[in-house]
Every structure is written in C-alpha cells, then in structure tokens.
Phi, psi and omega in degrees: 000140179266195176216161176283182182299332182267007177085006180285135181294140175281349178273088187256082187290344179249024181310127177066012172276165179234131178237142168248126178237117179282150179060044190245016178283337185215168166057226184298319179300319178296322177295323179295312180293326177296318179296314179298316179298322180296342179257015174093004185277133169286145187224147168250120180267098183267138176213163188253343189237151178300328181296343178262359182305308183296315180300318181294317179295317179297316179298315180300315180297315180299314181298320178297318182287322184280318188251359177058045177239173174260130181229137180233126173271130184217117176277123177203133180273104186286000174280354179250128178300319180297321179291324176296317177298319178295321178300313181291319180293325176292320176301315181297317179299317185275335188240356180289139175242196178292342178274174178297137177287137180209134169265119187269328186223132172234125175242116180267091182262336182283142179200159171251134183291126173240123179253124178161175180285152180303321182296335183269356181285130175260163187305316180299326179285328180292000000 
C-alpha cells in the first residue's frame, strides 16, 4: 500500500466512521484523534475548558487537511448530563447524512484524578 503526499495511509479501515474522543485537544487525546483520522475516521475533538479552544480548533483543521476527514472541535463538560446530550446532538447535526446517524467509536480519555483505594470509590466519583 502506498500513501498520499502527506503521508496518510491509503489503508483507511475507519473510513466514514465517527469517533468522539474526550480530552482530545492535547497530549494523549490528540494522538488518539490523529491516529483515528489517519485511518479515515471523522472525529469530534472534545475538551472541557476555554483554554483548550484554540488547540482543538487548530487540531481539527490540521486533521481535515492532512487526512481528508471531517473533524469538529467541541467544548463540552462531560461531567454534566446536559453537556453530554449537547455533545451528541451537535455530533448529529454536524455528521448526520441521509443514512442513519451513528457514533461508531467513543474513547473516554478525559478524567479527573482520584487518589484512593478501589474499594473506597463511590459511583459519583467513578
């Protein structure tokens, strides 16, 4: 298999799939969306803070240009049910086609650090 001018693999096993990756404006999350995009996956770059807005937008634009996929940067605090609903409804608005809307991959990369024994974790903290 060859590659395009930008080094994107022609072996696009996730072509036209949709992924939501939480905490993906930077670091490991950004690497995850870049990997999915390189395999043809459309991605939602989810982040929780205004300070990540620019990084998420730049990443979305870069992924679209390099891998020829659709990428959306979306700030949403996934610790809130209402924000999760907004994330999914925004995904549906931006990625629904004439076919049935489907989120194919969810990677939960965002987290709040909890220090303690597994036995002491309560459901709200999990």
